[in-house]
């Protein structure tokens, strides 16, 4: 699936069971709001959270994209979640722990929504290319916490052990021209660490960052956005290009570079 919409620079997870968080999200600068029915919701609150997610999606989040993360395919809540998503006004379905293209295809068809597949296990990483190629899959999200646990990476060890997995997720997404969203940063009071991880993610080729707290939005937006110099260079490159290979400010450019510049301007409304 080629995802025509601009990829979100920031995708904020919040519990669908928290009405105050939902109300606050309508005034936040995140590009996508993901209403979570899975890990962030207690078992005894699943049904009410499901109803709240449908209601919140119907009200909408202004210009922000809205997604609902359902419980996984092996969960007792999964079928009810899919039914709720299918009749909701959300833009995307987020499916956790996707390990096969078959599961992605079946869930996407049942919900009737574009699917964002969370890659959270070794099997998921190895199958990421097949998952991304499923019609109806709009993107991949790196599920770094579960992936760390599955790989045996100690808590607090950083994400160095995930470099290959994250790069494979980007590679799979790019092969099918779908979005690639990096995983969450768990420390809430370390903006420097968040900025560094965002810069690394952008260097890997990720489109944006999934977030767990509103105070992470500005840092991630800045890292995945473009500064004034980058925007000015992109405008100049597009204006100067006449087609084919040519010299621009001491380097060679061709059609690919012009397309990249136009995409950067569109993403940053430049």
PDB file of C-alpha atoms in Angstrom:
ATOM      1  CA  UNK A   1       0.000   0.000   0.000  1.00  0.00           C
ATOM      2  CA  UNK A   2       1.318   3.421  -0.914  1.00  0.00           C
ATOM      3  CA  UNK A   3       0.297   5.758   1.905  1.00  0.00           C
ATOM      4  CA  UNK A   4      -0.700   9.028   0.269  1.00  0.00           C
ATOM      5  CA  UNK A   5      -1.072  11.043   3.481  1.00  0.00           C
ATOM      6  CA  UNK A   6       1.927  12.737   4.997  1.00  0.00           C
ATOM      7  CA  UNK A   7       3.443  10.547   7.679  1.00  0.00           C
ATOM      8  CA  UNK A   8       3.053  11.758  11.273  1.00  0.00           C
ATOM      9  CA  UNK A   9       6.170  13.167  12.880  1.00  0.00           C
ATOM     10  CA  UNK A  10       4.620  12.465  16.281  1.00  0.00           C
ATOM     11  CA  UNK A  11       2.166   9.722  17.271  1.00  0.00           C
ATOM     12  CA  UNK A  12       0.997  10.036  20.881  1.00  0.00           C
ATOM     13  CA  UNK A  13      -0.334   6.980  22.697  1.00  0.00           C
ATOM     14  CA  UNK A  14      -2.912   7.681  25.391  1.00  0.00           C
ATOM     15  CA  UNK A  15      -5.300   5.425  27.333  1.00  0.00           C
ATOM     16  CA  UNK A  16      -8.780   5.375  25.849  1.00  0.00           C
ATOM     17  CA  UNK A  17      -9.978   4.971  29.434  1.00  0.00           C
ATOM     18  CA  UNK A  18      -8.718   8.447  30.410  1.00  0.00           C
ATOM     19  CA  UNK A  19     -11.263  11.140  29.424  1.00  0.00           C
ATOM     20  CA  UNK A  20      -9.071  13.996  30.698  1.00  0.00           C
ATOM     21  CA  UNK A  21      -6.161  12.868  28.524  1.00  0.00           C
ATOM     22  CA  UNK A  22      -8.468  12.601  25.508  1.00  0.00           C
ATOM     23  CA  UNK A  23      -9.831  16.094  26.051  1.00  0.00           C
ATOM     24  CA  UNK A  24      -6.339  17.523  26.506  1.00  0.00           C
ATOM     25  CA  UNK A  25      -5.123  15.811  23.332  1.00  0.00           C
ATOM     26  CA  UNK A  26      -7.406  17.987  21.220  1.00  0.00           C
ATOM     27  CA  UNK A  27      -5.209  20.949  22.060  1.00  0.00           C
ATOM     28  CA  UNK A  28      -1.837  19.252  21.613  1.00  0.00           C
ATOM     29  CA  UNK A  29       0.492  19.656  18.648  1.00  0.00           C
ATOM     30  CA  UNK A  30       0.815  15.926  17.934  1.00  0.00           C
ATOM     31  CA  UNK A  31       0.238  14.784  14.353  1.00  0.00           C
ATOM     32  CA  UNK A  32      -1.536  11.572  15.388  1.00  0.00           C
ATOM     33  CA  UNK A  33      -3.426  10.497  18.503  1.00  0.00           C
ATOM     34  CA  UNK A  34      -3.471   6.752  19.209  1.00  0.00           C
ATOM     35  CA  UNK A  35      -6.280   5.739  21.557  1.00  0.00           C
ATOM     36  CA  UNK A  36      -4.979   2.680  23.366  1.00  0.00           C
ATOM     37  CA  UNK A  37      -7.206  -0.273  24.284  1.00  0.00           C
ATOM     38  CA  UNK A  38      -4.290  -2.600  25.006  1.00  0.00           C
ATOM     39  CA  UNK A  39      -1.493  -2.210  27.567  1.00  0.00           C
ATOM     40  CA  UNK A  40      -2.611   1.132  29.007  1.00  0.00           C
ATOM     41  CA  UNK A  41      -6.076  -0.145  29.996  1.00  0.00           C
ATOM     42  CA  UNK A  42      -6.881  -2.398  32.952  1.00  0.00           C
ATOM     43  CA  UNK A  43      -8.766  -5.620  32.208  1.00  0.00           C
ATOM     44  CA  UNK A  44     -11.834  -4.417  34.087  1.00  0.00           C
ATOM     45  CA  UNK A  45     -11.938  -1.200  32.038  1.00  0.00           C
ATOM     46  CA  UNK A  46     -11.640  -2.692  28.547  1.00  0.00           C
ATOM     47  CA  UNK A  47     -15.312  -2.438  27.612  1.00  0.00           C
ATOM     48  CA  UNK A  48     -15.722   1.146  28.792  1.00  0.00           C
ATOM     49  CA  UNK A  49     -12.466   2.146  27.097  1.00  0.00           C
ATOM     50  CA  UNK A  50     -13.726   0.660  23.841  1.00  0.00           C
ATOM     51  CA  UNK A  51     -16.879   2.752  23.998  1.00  0.00           C
ATOM     52  CA  UNK A  52     -14.860   5.842  24.913  1.00  0.00           C
ATOM     53  CA  UNK A  53     -12.530   5.335  21.946  1.00  0.00           C
ATOM     54  CA  UNK A  54     -15.450   5.166  19.524  1.00  0.00           C
ATOM     55  CA  UNK A  55     -16.953   8.310  21.053  1.00  0.00           C
ATOM     56  CA  UNK A  56     -13.621  10.165  20.951  1.00  0.00           C
ATOM     57  CA  UNK A  57     -13.004   9.214  17.325  1.00  0.00           C
ATOM     58  CA  UNK A  58     -16.479  10.439  16.399  1.00  0.00           C
ATOM     59  CA  UNK A  59     -15.756  13.825  17.958  1.00  0.00           C
ATOM     60  CA  UNK A  60     -12.374  13.861  16.263  1.00  0.00           C
ATOM     61  CA  UNK A  61      -9.109  15.626  17.033  1.00  0.00           C
ATOM     62  CA  UNK A  62      -9.230  18.505  14.589  1.00  0.00           C
ATOM     63  CA  UNK A  63      -6.546  18.195  11.925  1.00  0.00           C
ATOM     64  CA  UNK A  64      -4.827  15.381  13.834  1.00  0.00           C
ATOM     65  CA  UNK A  65      -5.027  11.801  12.622  1.00  0.00           C
ATOM     66  CA  UNK A  66      -6.804   9.408  14.972  1.00  0.00           C
ATOM     67  CA  UNK A  67      -5.923   5.748  15.445  1.00  0.00           C
ATOM     68  CA  UNK A  68      -7.154   3.056  17.825  1.00  0.00           C
ATOM     69  CA  UNK A  69      -4.792   0.368  19.130  1.00  0.00           C
ATOM     70  CA  UNK A  70      -6.710  -2.849  19.667  1.00  0.00           C
ATOM     71  CA  UNK A  71      -5.808  -5.822  21.793  1.00  0.00           C
ATOM     72  CA  UNK A  72      -3.824  -8.521  19.982  1.00  0.00           C
ATOM     73  CA  UNK A  73      -5.210 -11.364  17.929  1.00  0.00           C
ATOM     74  CA  UNK A  74      -4.919 -13.842  20.812  1.00  0.00           C
ATOM     75  CA  UNK A  75      -6.746 -11.614  23.295  1.00  0.00           C
ATOM     76  CA  UNK A  76     -10.310 -12.297  24.407  1.00  0.00           C
ATOM     77  CA  UNK A  77     -11.006  -8.605  23.735  1.00  0.00           C
ATOM     78  CA  UNK A  78      -9.795  -8.688  20.133  1.00  0.00           C
ATOM     79  CA  UNK A  79     -13.063  -9.450  18.332  1.00  0.00           C
ATOM     80  CA  UNK A  80     -15.000  -6.799  20.240  1.00  0.00           C
ATOM     81  CA  UNK A  81     -12.211  -4.291  19.582  1.00  0.00           C
ATOM     82  CA  UNK A  82     -12.319  -4.962  15.837  1.00  0.00           C
ATOM     83  CA  UNK A  83     -16.081  -4.528  15.779  1.00  0.00           C
ATOM     84  CA  UNK A  84     -15.743  -1.198  17.572  1.00  0.00           C
ATOM     85  CA  UNK A  85     -13.015   0.023  15.215  1.00  0.00           C
ATOM     86  CA  UNK A  86     -15.008  -1.029  12.157  1.00  0.00           C
ATOM     87  CA  UNK A  87     -17.918   1.209  13.167  1.00  0.00           C
ATOM     88  CA  UNK A  88     -15.748   4.053  14.422  1.00  0.00           C
ATOM     89  CA  UNK A  89     -14.583   7.195  12.632  1.00  0.00           C
ATOM     90  CA  UNK A  90     -10.889   6.587  13.350  1.00  0.00           C
ATOM     91  CA  UNK A  91      -8.407   6.917  10.497  1.00  0.00           C
ATOM     92  CA  UNK A  92      -6.208   3.927  11.353  1.00  0.00           C
ATOM     93  CA  UNK A  93      -6.191   0.679  13.301  1.00  0.00           C
ATOM     94  CA  UNK A  94      -3.022  -0.139  15.254  1.00  0.00           C
ATOM     95  CA  UNK A  95      -2.418  -3.862  15.735  1.00  0.00           C
ATOM     96  CA  UNK A  96       0.151  -4.944  18.352  1.00  0.00           C
ATOM     97  CA  UNK A  97       2.652  -7.799  18.059  1.00  0.00           C
ATOM     98  CA  UNK A  98       2.102  -8.528  14.377  1.00  0.00           C
ATOM     99  CA  UNK A  99       4.116 -11.584  13.353  1.00  0.00           C
ATOM    100  CA  UNK A 100       2.562 -12.712  10.069  1.00  0.00           C
ATOM    101  CA  UNK A 101       1.250 -11.142   6.892  1.00  0.00           C
ATOM    102  CA  UNK A 102      -1.821 -13.348   7.252  1.00  0.00           C
ATOM    103  CA  UNK A 103      -2.791 -11.766  10.580  1.00  0.00           C
ATOM    104  CA  UNK A 104      -2.273  -8.271   9.180  1.00  0.00           C
ATOM    105  CA  UNK A 105      -4.446  -9.050   6.159  1.00  0.00           C
ATOM    106  CA  UNK A 106      -7.241 -10.654   8.172  1.00  0.00           C
ATOM    107  CA  UNK A 107      -7.419  -7.886  10.776  1.00  0.00           C
ATOM    108  CA  UNK A 108      -7.275  -5.090   8.234  1.00  0.00           C
ATOM    109  CA  UNK A 109     -10.058  -6.663   6.202  1.00  0.00           C
ATOM    110  CA  UNK A 110     -12.235  -7.254   9.266  1.00  0.00           C
ATOM    111  CA  UNK A 111     -11.859  -3.692  10.526  1.00  0.00           C
ATOM    112  CA  UNK A 112     -12.089  -1.985   7.149  1.00  0.00           C
ATOM    113  CA  UNK A 113      -9.407   0.520   8.153  1.00  0.00           C
ATOM    114  CA  UNK A 114      -5.808   1.127   7.081  1.00  0.00           C
ATOM    115  CA  UNK A 115      -3.580  -0.806   9.454  1.00  0.00           C
ATOM    116  CA  UNK A 116      -0.447   0.254  11.297  1.00  0.00           C
ATOM    117  CA  UNK A 117       1.376  -2.921  12.294  1.00  0.00           C
ATOM    118  CA  UNK A 118       3.460  -2.925  15.455  1.00  0.00           C
ATOM    119  CA  UNK A 119       6.659  -4.936  15.065  1.00  0.00           C
ATOM    120  CA  UNK A 120       7.449  -6.084  18.603  1.00  0.00           C
ATOM    121  CA  UNK A 121       8.921  -9.593  18.391  1.00  0.00           C
ATOM    122  CA  UNK A 122      11.801 -11.339  16.616  1.00  0.00           C
ATOM    123  CA  UNK A 123       9.298 -13.114  14.351  1.00  0.00           C
ATOM    124  CA  UNK A 124       7.714  -9.772  13.556  1.00  0.00           C
ATOM    125  CA  UNK A 125      11.064  -8.262  12.576  1.00  0.00           C
ATOM    126  CA  UNK A 126      11.886 -11.206  10.332  1.00  0.00           C
ATOM    127  CA  UNK A 127       8.438 -11.015   8.686  1.00  0.00           C
ATOM    128  CA  UNK A 128       8.331  -7.201   8.485  1.00  0.00           C
ATOM    129  CA  UNK A 129       8.797  -7.059   4.696  1.00  0.00           C
ATOM    130  CA  UNK A 130       5.876  -9.433   4.112  1.00  0.00           C
ATOM    131  CA  UNK A 131       3.709  -7.559   6.621  1.00  0.00           C
ATOM    132  CA  UNK A 132       4.436  -4.175   5.033  1.00  0.00           C
ATOM    133  CA  UNK A 133       3.542  -5.555   1.599  1.00  0.00           C
ATOM    134  CA  UNK A 134       0.002  -6.540   2.634  1.00  0.00           C
ATOM    135  CA  UNK A 135      -2.632  -4.405   0.863  1.00  0.00           C
ATOM    136  CA  UNK A 136      -4.189  -2.120   3.440  1.00  0.00           C
ATOM    137  CA  UNK A 137      -1.104  -1.856   5.646  1.00  0.00           C
ATOM    138  CA  UNK A 138      -0.256   1.826   5.911  1.00  0.00           C
ATOM    139  CA  UNK A 139       2.853   1.604   8.038  1.00  0.00           C
ATOM    140  CA  UNK A 140       5.014  -0.167  10.590  1.00  0.00           C
ATOM    141  CA  UNK A 141       5.599   0.937  14.193  1.00  0.00           C
ATOM    142  CA  UNK A 142       8.652  -0.277  16.097  1.00  0.00           C
ATOM    143  CA  UNK A 143       7.513  -1.753  19.408  1.00  0.00           C
ATOM    144  CA  UNK A 144      10.796  -1.326  21.228  1.00  0.00           C
ATOM    145  CA  UNK A 145       9.823  -2.293  24.778  1.00  0.00           C
ATOM    146  CA  UNK A 146       8.467  -5.727  23.915  1.00  0.00           C
ATOM    147  CA  UNK A 147      11.239  -6.242  21.401  1.00  0.00           C
ATOM    148  CA  UNK A 148      13.886  -5.517  24.045  1.00  0.00           C
ATOM    149  CA  UNK A 149      12.271  -8.040  26.371  1.00  0.00           C
ATOM    150  CA  UNK A 150      12.017 -10.675  23.640  1.00  0.00           C
ATOM    151  CA  UNK A 151      15.660 -10.201  22.650  1.00  0.00           C
ATOM    152  CA  UNK A 152      16.877 -10.326  26.257  1.00  0.00           C
ATOM    153  CA  UNK A 153      18.200  -6.765  26.252  1.00  0.00           C
ATOM    154  CA  UNK A 154      18.526  -5.610  29.893  1.00  0.00           C
ATOM    155  CA  UNK A 155      16.317  -2.778  31.096  1.00  0.00           C
ATOM    156  CA  UNK A 156      18.155   0.525  30.943  1.00  0.00           C
ATOM    157  CA  UNK A 157      20.722  -0.771  28.451  1.00  0.00           C
ATOM    158  CA  UNK A 158      19.677   1.738  25.787  1.00  0.00           C
ATOM    159  CA  UNK A 159      18.680   0.948  22.245  1.00  0.00           C
ATOM    160  CA  UNK A 160      22.044  -0.061  20.781  1.00  0.00           C
ATOM    161  CA  UNK A 161      20.877  -3.681  20.713  1.00  0.00           C
ATOM    162  CA  UNK A 162      17.896  -2.662  18.579  1.00  0.00           C
ATOM    163  CA  UNK A 163      19.827  -0.938  15.801  1.00  0.00           C
ATOM    164  CA  UNK A 164      19.545  -3.837  13.364  1.00  0.00           C
ATOM    165  CA  UNK A 165      15.869  -4.460  14.169  1.00  0.00           C
ATOM    166  CA  UNK A 166      14.930  -0.809  13.739  1.00  0.00           C
ATOM    167  CA  UNK A 167      16.816  -0.566  10.462  1.00  0.00           C
ATOM    168  CA  UNK A 168      15.085  -3.719   9.206  1.00  0.00           C
ATOM    169  CA  UNK A 169      11.718  -2.163  10.030  1.00  0.00           C
ATOM    170  CA  UNK A 170      12.595   0.925   7.993  1.00  0.00           C
ATOM    171  CA  UNK A 171      13.884  -1.210   5.130  1.00  0.00           C
ATOM    172  CA  UNK A 172      10.660  -3.245   5.076  1.00  0.00           C
ATOM    173  CA  UNK A 173       8.507  -0.112   5.153  1.00  0.00           C
ATOM    174  CA  UNK A 174      10.440   1.572   2.362  1.00  0.00           C
ATOM    175  CA  UNK A 175      10.261  -1.527   0.149  1.00  0.00           C
ATOM    176  CA  UNK A 176       6.462  -1.220   0.195  1.00  0.00           C
ATOM    177  CA  UNK A 177       6.358   2.592   0.354  1.00  0.00           C
ATOM    178  CA  UNK A 178       4.548   2.727   3.697  1.00  0.00           C
ATOM    179  CA  UNK A 179       5.260   4.688   6.864  1.00  0.00           C
ATOM    180  CA  UNK A 180       7.943   3.783   9.392  1.00  0.00           C
ATOM    181  CA  UNK A 181       7.359   5.088  12.941  1.00  0.00           C
ATOM    182  CA  UNK A 182      10.066   4.637  15.572  1.00  0.00           C
ATOM    183  CA  UNK A 183       9.387   3.276  19.036  1.00  0.00           C
ATOM    184  CA  UNK A 184       8.773   5.118  22.285  1.00  0.00           C
ATOM    185  CA  UNK A 185      11.346   6.730  24.572  1.00  0.00           C
ATOM    186  CA  UNK A 186      10.525   5.686  28.133  1.00  0.00           C
ATOM    187  CA  UNK A 187      12.266   8.378  30.195  1.00  0.00           C
ATOM    188  CA  UNK A 188       9.969  11.361  30.647  1.00  0.00           C
ATOM    189  CA  UNK A 189      12.460  13.831  32.151  1.00  0.00           C
ATOM    190  CA  UNK A 190      15.306  13.462  29.652  1.00  0.00           C
ATOM    191  CA  UNK A 191      14.607  15.739  26.676  1.00  0.00           C
ATOM    192  CA  UNK A 192      18.245  15.535  25.615  1.00  0.00           C
ATOM    193  CA  UNK A 193      18.095  11.761  25.435  1.00  0.00           C
ATOM    194  CA  UNK A 194      14.813  11.924  23.539  1.00  0.00           C
ATOM    195  CA  UNK A 195      16.253  14.416  21.050  1.00  0.00           C
ATOM    196  CA  UNK A 196      19.295  12.204  20.485  1.00  0.00           C
ATOM    197  CA  UNK A 197      17.139   9.140  19.874  1.00  0.00           C
ATOM    198  CA  UNK A 198      14.923  11.114  17.483  1.00  0.00           C
ATOM    199  CA  UNK A 199      17.961  12.317  15.543  1.00  0.00           C
ATOM    200  CA  UNK A 200      19.178   8.745  15.294  1.00  0.00           C
ATOM    201  CA  UNK A 201      15.747   7.560  14.177  1.00  0.00           C
ATOM    202  CA  UNK A 202      15.563  10.222  11.500  1.00  0.00           C
ATOM    203  CA  UNK A 203      19.062   9.248  10.333  1.00  0.00           C
ATOM    204  CA  UNK A 204      17.852   5.635  10.045  1.00  0.00           C
ATOM    205  CA  UNK A 205      14.997   6.826   7.834  1.00  0.00           C
ATOM    206  CA  UNK A 206      12.030   6.761  10.230  1.00  0.00           C
ATOM    207  CA  UNK A 207       9.213   9.176   9.409  1.00  0.00           C
ATOM    208  CA  UNK A 208       8.378   9.990  13.009  1.00  0.00           C
ATOM    209  CA  UNK A 209       8.346   8.942  16.649  1.00  0.00           C
ATOM    210  CA  UNK A 210       5.724   7.272  18.806  1.00  0.00           C
ATOM    211  CA  UNK A 211       5.349   9.032  22.155  1.00  0.00           C
ATOM    212  CA  UNK A 212       3.949   8.315  25.608  1.00  0.00           C
ATOM    213  CA  UNK A 213       3.673  11.811  27.121  1.00  0.00           C
ATOM    214  CA  UNK A 214       2.675  15.269  25.851  1.00  0.00           C
ATOM    215  CA  UNK A 215       5.954  16.784  27.048  1.00  0.00           C
ATOM    216  CA  UNK A 216       7.750  14.754  24.344  1.00  0.00           C
ATOM    217  CA  UNK A 217       5.850  16.292  21.420  1.00  0.00           C
ATOM    218  CA  UNK A 218       7.855  19.474  20.855  1.00  0.00           C
ATOM    219  CA  UNK A 219      11.218  17.700  21.005  1.00  0.00           C
ATOM    220  CA  UNK A 220      10.174  15.012  18.537  1.00  0.00           C
ATOM    221  CA  UNK A 221       8.489  17.484  16.208  1.00  0.00           C
ATOM    222  CA  UNK A 222      11.645  19.584  16.046  1.00  0.00           C
ATOM    223  CA  UNK A 223      13.836  16.541  15.392  1.00  0.00           C
ATOM    224  CA  UNK A 224      11.639  15.147  12.641  1.00  0.00           C
ATOM    225  CA  UNK A 225      10.845  18.534  11.133  1.00  0.00           C
ATOM    226  CA  UNK A 226      13.098  20.762   9.049  1.00  0.00           C
ATOM    227  CA  UNK A 227      14.885  23.912  10.165  1.00  0.00           C
ATOM    228  CA  UNK A 228      14.865  27.192   8.259  1.00  0.00           C
ATOM    229  CA  UNK A 229      18.128  26.415   6.458  1.00  0.00           C
ATOM    230  CA  UNK A 230      16.870  23.018   5.265  1.00  0.00           C
ATOM    231  CA  UNK A 231      13.625  24.558   4.008  1.00  0.00           C
ATOM    232  CA  UNK A 232      15.461  27.353   2.214  1.00  0.00           C
ATOM    233  CA  UNK A 233      17.799  24.879   0.524  1.00  0.00           C
ATOM    234  CA  UNK A 234      14.874  22.701  -0.550  1.00  0.00           C
ATOM    235  CA  UNK A 235      13.061  25.691  -2.078  1.00  0.00           C
ATOM    236  CA  UNK A 236      16.224  26.751  -3.910  1.00  0.00           C
ATOM    237  CA  UNK A 237      16.849  23.241  -5.210  1.00  0.00           C
ATOM    238  CA  UNK A 238      13.303  22.889  -6.561  1.00  0.00           C
ATOM    239  CA  UNK A 239      13.500  26.311  -8.176  1.00  0.00           C
ATOM    240  CA  UNK A 240      16.868  25.597  -9.793  1.00  0.00           C
ATOM    241  CA  UNK A 241      16.114  22.122 -11.135  1.00  0.00           C
ATOM    242  CA  UNK A 242      15.512  21.877 -14.870  1.00  0.00           C
ATOM    243  CA  UNK A 243      15.449  18.096 -15.228  1.00  0.00           C
ATOM    244  CA  UNK A 244      18.055  15.354 -15.371  1.00  0.00           C
ATOM    245  CA  UNK A 245      21.449  15.407 -13.675  1.00  0.00           C
ATOM    246  CA  UNK A 246      22.824  18.887 -13.014  1.00  0.00           C
ATOM    247  CA  UNK A 247      25.026  20.882 -10.671  1.00  0.00           C
ATOM    248  CA  UNK A 248      23.485  22.639  -7.659  1.00  0.00           C
ATOM    249  CA  UNK A 249      25.557  24.490  -5.070  1.00  0.00           C
ATOM    250  CA  UNK A 250      28.648  22.375  -5.669  1.00  0.00           C
ATOM    251  CA  UNK A 251      26.957  18.973  -5.832  1.00  0.00           C
ATOM    252  CA  UNK A 252      25.177  16.871  -8.405  1.00  0.00           C
ATOM    253  CA  UNK A 253      21.413  16.527  -8.202  1.00  0.00           C
ATOM    254  CA  UNK A 254      18.862  14.614 -10.229  1.00  0.00           C
ATOM    255  CA  UNK A 255      15.121  13.906 -10.165  1.00  0.00           C
ATOM    256  CA  UNK A 256      15.362  11.893  -6.923  1.00  0.00           C
ATOM    257  CA  UNK A 257      16.768  14.895  -5.049  1.00  0.00           C
ATOM    258  CA  UNK A 258      14.052  17.184  -6.400  1.00  0.00           C
ATOM    259  CA  UNK A 259      11.373  14.738  -5.230  1.00  0.00           C
ATOM    260  CA  UNK A 260      12.984  14.574  -1.776  1.00  0.00           C
ATOM    261  CA  UNK A 261      13.034  18.379  -1.566  1.00  0.00           C
ATOM    262  CA  UNK A 262       9.382  18.627  -2.555  1.00  0.00           C
ATOM    263  CA  UNK A 263       8.434  15.982  -0.004  1.00  0.00           C
ATOM    264  CA  UNK A 264      10.314  17.865   2.726  1.00  0.00           C
ATOM    265  CA  UNK A 265       8.509  21.091   1.845  1.00  0.00           C
ATOM    266  CA  UNK A 266       5.124  19.368   1.820  1.00  0.00           C
ATOM    267  CA  UNK A 267       5.800  17.667   5.160  1.00  0.00           C
ATOM    268  CA  UNK A 268       6.761  20.946   6.766  1.00  0.00           C
ATOM    269  CA  UNK A 269       4.256  23.064   4.862  1.00  0.00           C
ATOM    270  CA  UNK A 270       7.208  24.946   3.427  1.00  0.00           C
TER     271      UNK A 270
END
